[in-house]
mmCIF file of C-alpha atoms in Angstrom:
data_model
loop_
_atom_site.group_PDB
_atom_site.id
_atom_site.type_symbol
_atom_site.label_atom_id
_atom_site.label_comp_id
_atom_site.label_asym_id
_atom_site.label_seq_id
_atom_site.Cartn_x
_atom_site.Cartn_y
_atom_site.Cartn_z
ATOM 1 C CA MET A 1 167.942 -44.499 -47.395
ATOM 2 C CA HIS A 2 170.749 -45.156 -44.997
ATOM 3 C CA GLY A 3 170.277 -47.672 -42.191
ATOM 4 C CA LEU A 4 171.584 -47.476 -38.655
ATOM 5 C CA PRO A 5 175.210 -48.422 -38.060
ATOM 6 C CA MET A 6 175.760 -52.132 -37.463
ATOM 7 C CA ASN A 7 176.790 -51.707 -33.843
ATOM 8 C CA VAL A 8 173.613 -49.650 -33.104
ATOM 9 C CA ASN A 9 171.418 -52.299 -34.751
ATOM 10 C CA ARG A 10 172.948 -55.000 -32.592
ATOM 11 C CA TRP A 11 172.406 -52.919 -29.443
ATOM 12 C CA VAL A 12 168.710 -52.316 -30.291
ATOM 13 C CA TRP A 13 168.085 -56.002 -30.873
ATOM 14 C CA ARG A 14 169.753 -56.946 -27.610
ATOM 15 C CA VAL A 15 167.504 -54.499 -25.710
ATOM 16 C CA LEU A 16 164.379 -55.834 -27.423
ATOM 17 C CA LEU A 17 165.329 -59.437 -26.704
ATOM 18 C CA CYS A 18 165.873 -58.597 -23.046
ATOM 19 C CA LEU A 19 162.542 -56.780 -22.714
ATOM 20 C CA ALA A 20 160.473 -59.342 -24.593
ATOM 21 C CA PRO A 21 160.195 -61.821 -21.658
ATOM 22 C CA VAL A 22 159.268 -58.976 -19.299
ATOM 23 C CA PHE A 23 156.436 -57.815 -21.547
ATOM 24 C CA GLY A 24 155.271 -61.397 -21.986
ATOM 25 C CA VAL A 25 155.088 -62.052 -18.232
ATOM 26 C CA SER A 26 153.201 -58.774 -17.613
ATOM 27 C CA ALA A 27 150.631 -59.626 -20.273
ATOM 28 C CA GLN A 28 150.084 -63.083 -18.783
ATOM 29 C CA ALA A 29 149.876 -61.828 -15.173
ATOM 30 C CA ARG A 30 147.291 -59.177 -15.935
ATOM 31 C CA PRO A 31 143.890 -60.655 -15.009
ATOM 32 C CA SER A 32 140.836 -60.374 -17.205
ATOM 33 C CA LEU A 33 138.175 -57.991 -15.908
ATOM 34 C CA GLY A 34 134.465 -58.698 -15.957
ATOM 35 C CA LYS A 35 131.328 -56.821 -16.989
ATOM 36 C CA LEU A 36 128.060 -56.602 -15.074
ATOM 37 C CA ARG A 37 124.618 -55.690 -16.392
ATOM 38 C CA GLY A 38 121.525 -55.578 -14.208
ATOM 39 C CA VAL A 39 118.042 -54.244 -13.530
ATOM 40 C CA ALA A 40 116.648 -52.768 -10.283
ATOM 41 C CA TYR A 41 112.924 -53.536 -9.969
ATOM 42 C CA ASP A 42 110.057 -52.814 -7.544
ATOM 43 C CA SER A 43 107.947 -55.981 -7.349
ATOM 44 C CA VAL A 44 105.293 -54.330 -5.155
ATOM 45 C CA ARG A 45 104.515 -51.509 -7.582
ATOM 46 C CA ALA A 46 105.433 -53.569 -10.663
ATOM 47 C CA GLN A 47 107.766 -50.912 -12.025
ATOM 48 C CA PRO A 48 111.512 -50.304 -12.317
ATOM 49 C CA LEU A 49 113.452 -48.443 -9.644
ATOM 50 C CA ALA A 50 114.211 -45.548 -11.940
ATOM 51 C CA LEU A 51 117.458 -43.666 -11.255
ATOM 52 C CA ALA A 52 118.281 -45.872 -8.254
ATOM 53 C CA THR A 53 121.759 -45.572 -6.767
ATOM 54 C CA ILE A 54 123.621 -48.863 -7.207
ATOM 55 C CA GLN A 55 126.531 -49.658 -4.916
ATOM 56 C CA LEU A 56 128.978 -52.528 -5.468
ATOM 57 C CA VAL A 57 131.476 -53.928 -2.952
ATOM 58 C CA ASN A 58 134.038 -56.665 -3.574
ATOM 59 C CA THR A 59 133.680 -59.402 -0.922
ATOM 60 C CA ARG A 60 137.424 -60.180 -1.046
ATOM 61 C CA ASP A 61 138.460 -56.541 -0.720
ATOM 62 C CA ARG A 62 135.863 -54.319 0.956
ATOM 63 C CA GLY A 63 137.959 -51.302 0.030
ATOM 64 C CA GLU A 64 137.158 -51.909 -3.619
ATOM 65 C CA SER A 65 133.733 -50.391 -4.250
ATOM 66 C CA HIS A 66 131.789 -48.542 -6.916
ATOM 67 C CA ALA A 67 128.655 -46.379 -7.045
ATOM 68 C CA ILE A 68 126.677 -45.928 -10.252
ATOM 69 C CA ARG A 69 123.220 -44.695 -11.238
ATOM 70 C CA ALA A 70 120.503 -46.772 -12.906
ATOM 71 C CA ASP A 71 118.673 -45.274 -15.869
ATOM 72 C CA SER A 72 114.948 -44.448 -16.131
ATOM 73 C CA LEU A 73 114.178 -48.150 -16.724
ATOM 74 C CA GLY A 74 116.181 -49.319 -13.718
ATOM 75 C CA ARG A 75 119.003 -50.651 -15.889
ATOM 76 C CA PHE A 76 122.627 -50.370 -14.814
ATOM 77 C CA GLY A 77 125.988 -51.590 -16.026
ATOM 78 C CA ILE A 78 129.657 -51.387 -15.171
ATOM 79 C CA ASP A 79 132.839 -52.711 -16.770
ATOM 80 C CA GLY A 80 136.269 -53.453 -15.347
ATOM 81 C CA LEU A 81 135.230 -55.475 -12.281
ATOM 82 C CA GLU A 82 137.591 -57.951 -10.680
ATOM 83 C CA PRO A 83 136.241 -61.498 -11.158
ATOM 84 C CA GLY A 84 134.647 -62.929 -8.013
ATOM 85 C CA THR A 85 131.697 -62.314 -5.703
ATOM 86 C CA TRP A 86 130.328 -58.805 -5.329
ATOM 87 C CA ILE A 87 127.631 -57.431 -3.026
ATOM 88 C CA VAL A 88 125.262 -55.182 -4.970
ATOM 89 C CA GLY A 89 122.948 -52.777 -3.132
ATOM 90 C CA ALA A 90 120.209 -50.483 -4.409
ATOM 91 C CA LEU A 91 119.072 -47.235 -2.773
ATOM 92 C CA HIS A 92 115.861 -45.457 -3.809
ATOM 93 C CA PRO A 93 113.440 -43.018 -2.101
ATOM 94 C CA SER A 94 110.473 -45.361 -2.642
ATOM 95 C CA LEU A 95 112.092 -48.033 -0.468
ATOM 96 C CA ASP A 96 111.615 -45.918 2.650
ATOM 97 C CA SER A 97 107.822 -46.119 2.365
ATOM 98 C CA LEU A 98 108.092 -49.934 2.387
ATOM 99 C CA ALA A 99 110.276 -50.113 5.527
ATOM 100 C CA VAL A 100 113.128 -51.347 3.347
ATOM 101 C CA ASP A 101 116.336 -49.467 4.075
ATOM 102 C CA GLU A 102 118.349 -51.074 1.308
ATOM 103 C CA LEU A 103 118.126 -53.907 -1.185
ATOM 104 C CA SER A 104 121.170 -56.118 -1.487
ATOM 105 C CA ALA A 105 122.137 -59.232 -3.401
ATOM 106 C CA ARG A 106 125.265 -61.163 -4.301
ATOM 107 C CA VAL A 107 126.477 -61.753 -7.814
ATOM 108 C CA ASP A 108 129.386 -63.741 -9.189
ATOM 109 C CA VAL A 109 131.228 -61.706 -11.807
ATOM 110 C CA LYS A 110 132.953 -63.822 -14.425
ATOM 111 C CA ALA A 111 136.309 -63.030 -15.952
ATOM 112 C CA THR A 112 134.947 -63.488 -19.458
ATOM 113 C CA GLY A 113 131.657 -62.428 -20.962
ATOM 114 C CA THR A 114 128.961 -60.397 -19.219
ATOM 115 C CA SER A 115 127.388 -61.316 -15.874
ATOM 116 C CA ARG A 116 123.726 -60.384 -15.396
ATOM 117 C CA MET A 117 121.474 -59.903 -12.372
ATOM 118 C CA VAL A 118 118.125 -58.562 -11.160
ATOM 119 C CA ILE A 119 117.898 -56.830 -7.779
ATOM 120 C CA ALA A 120 114.246 -56.517 -6.779
ATOM 121 C CA VAL A 121 111.986 -55.391 -3.949
ATOM 122 C CA PRO A 122 110.324 -58.527 -2.505
ATOM 123 C CA SER A 123 106.676 -59.200 -3.296
ATOM 124 C CA GLY A 124 103.967 -57.830 -1.003
ATOM 125 C CA ARG A 125 103.587 -61.114 0.895
ATOM 126 C CA ALA A 126 107.353 -61.460 1.297
ATOM 127 C CA LEU A 127 107.566 -57.894 2.621
ATOM 128 C CA VAL A 128 104.869 -58.561 5.238
ATOM 129 C CA ALA A 129 106.748 -61.666 6.354
ATOM 130 C CA ARG A 130 109.984 -59.697 6.510
ATOM 131 C CA VAL A 131 108.549 -56.846 8.596
ATOM 132 C CA CYS A 132 105.758 -58.541 10.572
ATOM 133 C CA GLY A 133 106.663 -62.233 10.616
ATOM 134 C CA ASP A 134 105.485 -65.382 8.861
ATOM 135 C CA ALA A 135 102.175 -65.542 10.746
ATOM 136 C CA ALA A 136 101.043 -62.197 9.360
ATOM 137 C CA ALA A 137 102.093 -63.201 5.843
ATOM 138 C CA ARG A 138 99.850 -66.272 5.916
ATOM 139 C CA ASP A 139 96.652 -64.190 6.051
ATOM 140 C CA SER A 140 95.607 -60.925 4.425
ATOM 141 C CA SER A 141 97.471 -58.719 6.895
ATOM 142 C CA GLY A 142 99.495 -55.746 5.776
ATOM 143 C CA TYR A 143 101.505 -53.160 7.627
ATOM 144 C CA VAL A 144 101.762 -49.406 7.948
ATOM 145 C CA HIS A 145 105.164 -47.818 8.041
ATOM 146 C CA GLY A 146 105.880 -44.194 8.863
ATOM 147 C CA LEU A 147 108.102 -41.638 10.504
ATOM 148 C CA LEU A 148 107.157 -39.553 13.514
ATOM 149 C CA ARG A 149 108.694 -36.085 13.450
ATOM 150 C CA ASP A 150 109.161 -33.476 16.139
ATOM 151 C CA MET A 151 107.695 -30.127 15.004
ATOM 152 C CA ARG A 152 110.614 -28.349 16.627
ATOM 153 C CA SER A 153 113.038 -30.234 14.404
ATOM 154 C CA VAL A 154 111.168 -31.566 11.370
ATOM 155 C CA GLU A 155 114.362 -32.695 9.683
ATOM 156 C CA SER A 156 114.767 -35.720 11.969
ATOM 157 C CA GLY A 157 112.537 -38.342 13.557
ATOM 158 C CA ALA A 158 111.607 -38.517 17.225
ATOM 159 C CA PRO A 159 110.399 -41.194 19.671
ATOM 160 C CA GLY A 160 106.735 -41.120 20.652
ATOM 161 C CA THR A 161 103.390 -42.953 20.616
ATOM 162 C CA VAL A 162 101.429 -43.462 17.415
ATOM 163 C CA ARG A 163 97.854 -44.756 17.111
ATOM 164 C CA VAL A 164 96.801 -46.460 13.892
ATOM 165 C CA GLN A 165 93.101 -47.262 13.320
ATOM 166 C CA TRP A 166 91.185 -49.074 10.596
ATOM 167 C CA VAL A 167 87.691 -50.407 9.934
ATOM 168 C CA GLU A 168 87.309 -54.178 9.844
ATOM 169 C CA PHE A 169 84.312 -56.126 8.568
ATOM 170 C CA THR A 170 83.530 -59.626 9.875
ATOM 171 C CA LEU A 171 80.877 -62.064 8.684
ATOM 172 C CA LYS A 172 79.045 -63.579 11.675
ATOM 173 C CA ASN A 173 75.789 -65.571 11.498
ATOM 174 C CA ALA A 174 75.198 -64.405 7.932
ATOM 175 C CA ARG A 175 75.533 -60.814 9.064
ATOM 176 C CA LEU A 176 78.293 -58.361 8.236
ATOM 177 C CA GLU A 177 79.548 -56.726 11.411
ATOM 178 C CA ARG A 178 81.675 -53.604 11.437
ATOM 179 C CA SER A 179 84.339 -52.892 14.047
ATOM 180 C CA LEU A 180 87.037 -50.317 14.562
ATOM 181 C CA ASP A 181 90.390 -51.899 15.238
ATOM 182 C CA GLY A 182 93.749 -50.353 15.882
ATOM 183 C CA VAL A 183 97.110 -50.441 17.574
ATOM 184 C CA GLU A 184 99.134 -48.061 19.672
ATOM 185 C CA VAL A 185 102.845 -48.247 18.980
ATOM 186 C CA LEU A 186 106.035 -46.696 20.242
ATOM 187 C CA SER A 187 108.281 -45.344 17.538
ATOM 188 C CA THR A 188 111.992 -46.037 17.633
ATOM 189 C CA ALA A 189 114.572 -43.419 18.635
ATOM 190 C CA THR A 190 114.691 -42.357 14.978
ATOM 191 C CA GLY A 191 110.894 -42.021 14.741
ATOM 192 C CA ARG A 192 110.153 -45.113 12.668
ATOM 193 C CA TYR A 193 107.040 -47.150 13.429
ATOM 194 C CA PRO A 194 105.861 -50.361 11.788
ATOM 195 C CA PRO A 195 102.841 -51.241 14.003
ATOM 196 C CA CYS A 196 103.025 -54.959 13.395
ATOM 197 C CA GLN A 197 106.397 -55.054 15.125
ATOM 198 C CA TYR A 198 105.717 -52.839 18.137
ATOM 199 C CA GLY A 199 101.993 -52.614 18.612
ATOM 200 C CA VAL A 200 99.317 -54.493 20.524
ATOM 201 C CA ARG A 201 96.035 -54.885 18.670
ATOM 202 C CA ARG A 202 92.986 -53.425 20.387
ATOM 203 C CA ASP A 203 89.271 -53.311 19.626
ATOM 204 C CA LEU A 204 88.405 -49.602 19.622
ATOM 205 C CA SER A 205 84.725 -49.989 18.769
ATOM 206 C CA PRO A 206 82.190 -48.253 21.058
ATOM 207 C CA ASN A 207 80.605 -50.581 23.642
#
C-alpha cells in the first residue's frame, strides 16, 4: 500500500491542527438541552386529562414555544428544551365545563437529567374559591357554569339573562323546610355565565 506524498501529509496535518481548536470551542459552547416529563390531571373528576394539548413557552424567549399532545393517561414528554423556566399550559374540552379556560404552571427545566411536573385542575373547593370567592368556598356552595347561545347563530355565545333555580332544604325548629332558591344573571358578551359572579340570590318560593 502506498501512502500519500510527504508534502500532502504535512498539509493535511496542518489543516487538522488549525481546525482542532475551532471544533473544541464549538463543542464547549453548545449548551446541554433538558428533558421534561409530566402528567395532566383532573382533580375534580379524579382522572387524567386524556389527549390534552400541552403548550410550552420559554420565559426568556417567548418566541420559543412548543405544542405536544398528552397520551390517554395524560402523560406527556418532550426533549431538547433550553434549560430555564418554562410556562406549561394544558387545554382540554372538559375544562370549559368547569369555567377554567386554561391550566398553566411554571417548571424549571434542568440542563442535565429529566425534569418532572404535574399540571392539575384544582380541587372542587379551590375551584369554587377561584370562580366565586373565598366566602363561597368556606361552606358547601358550588357554582353552575354555562354558555348562552343565540338560536340564529348557535356557533357563538350571546349576551342575555339566565335564571338558575334549585331546591334548598333547611332545618328549623326540628322541622325540615323546603324552599326554592335561585339567581338571575347576565351573561357576558361571549355568553358565559357563572351565577356566583354575576347573580343576586333570590327566594323564589311561593308566598
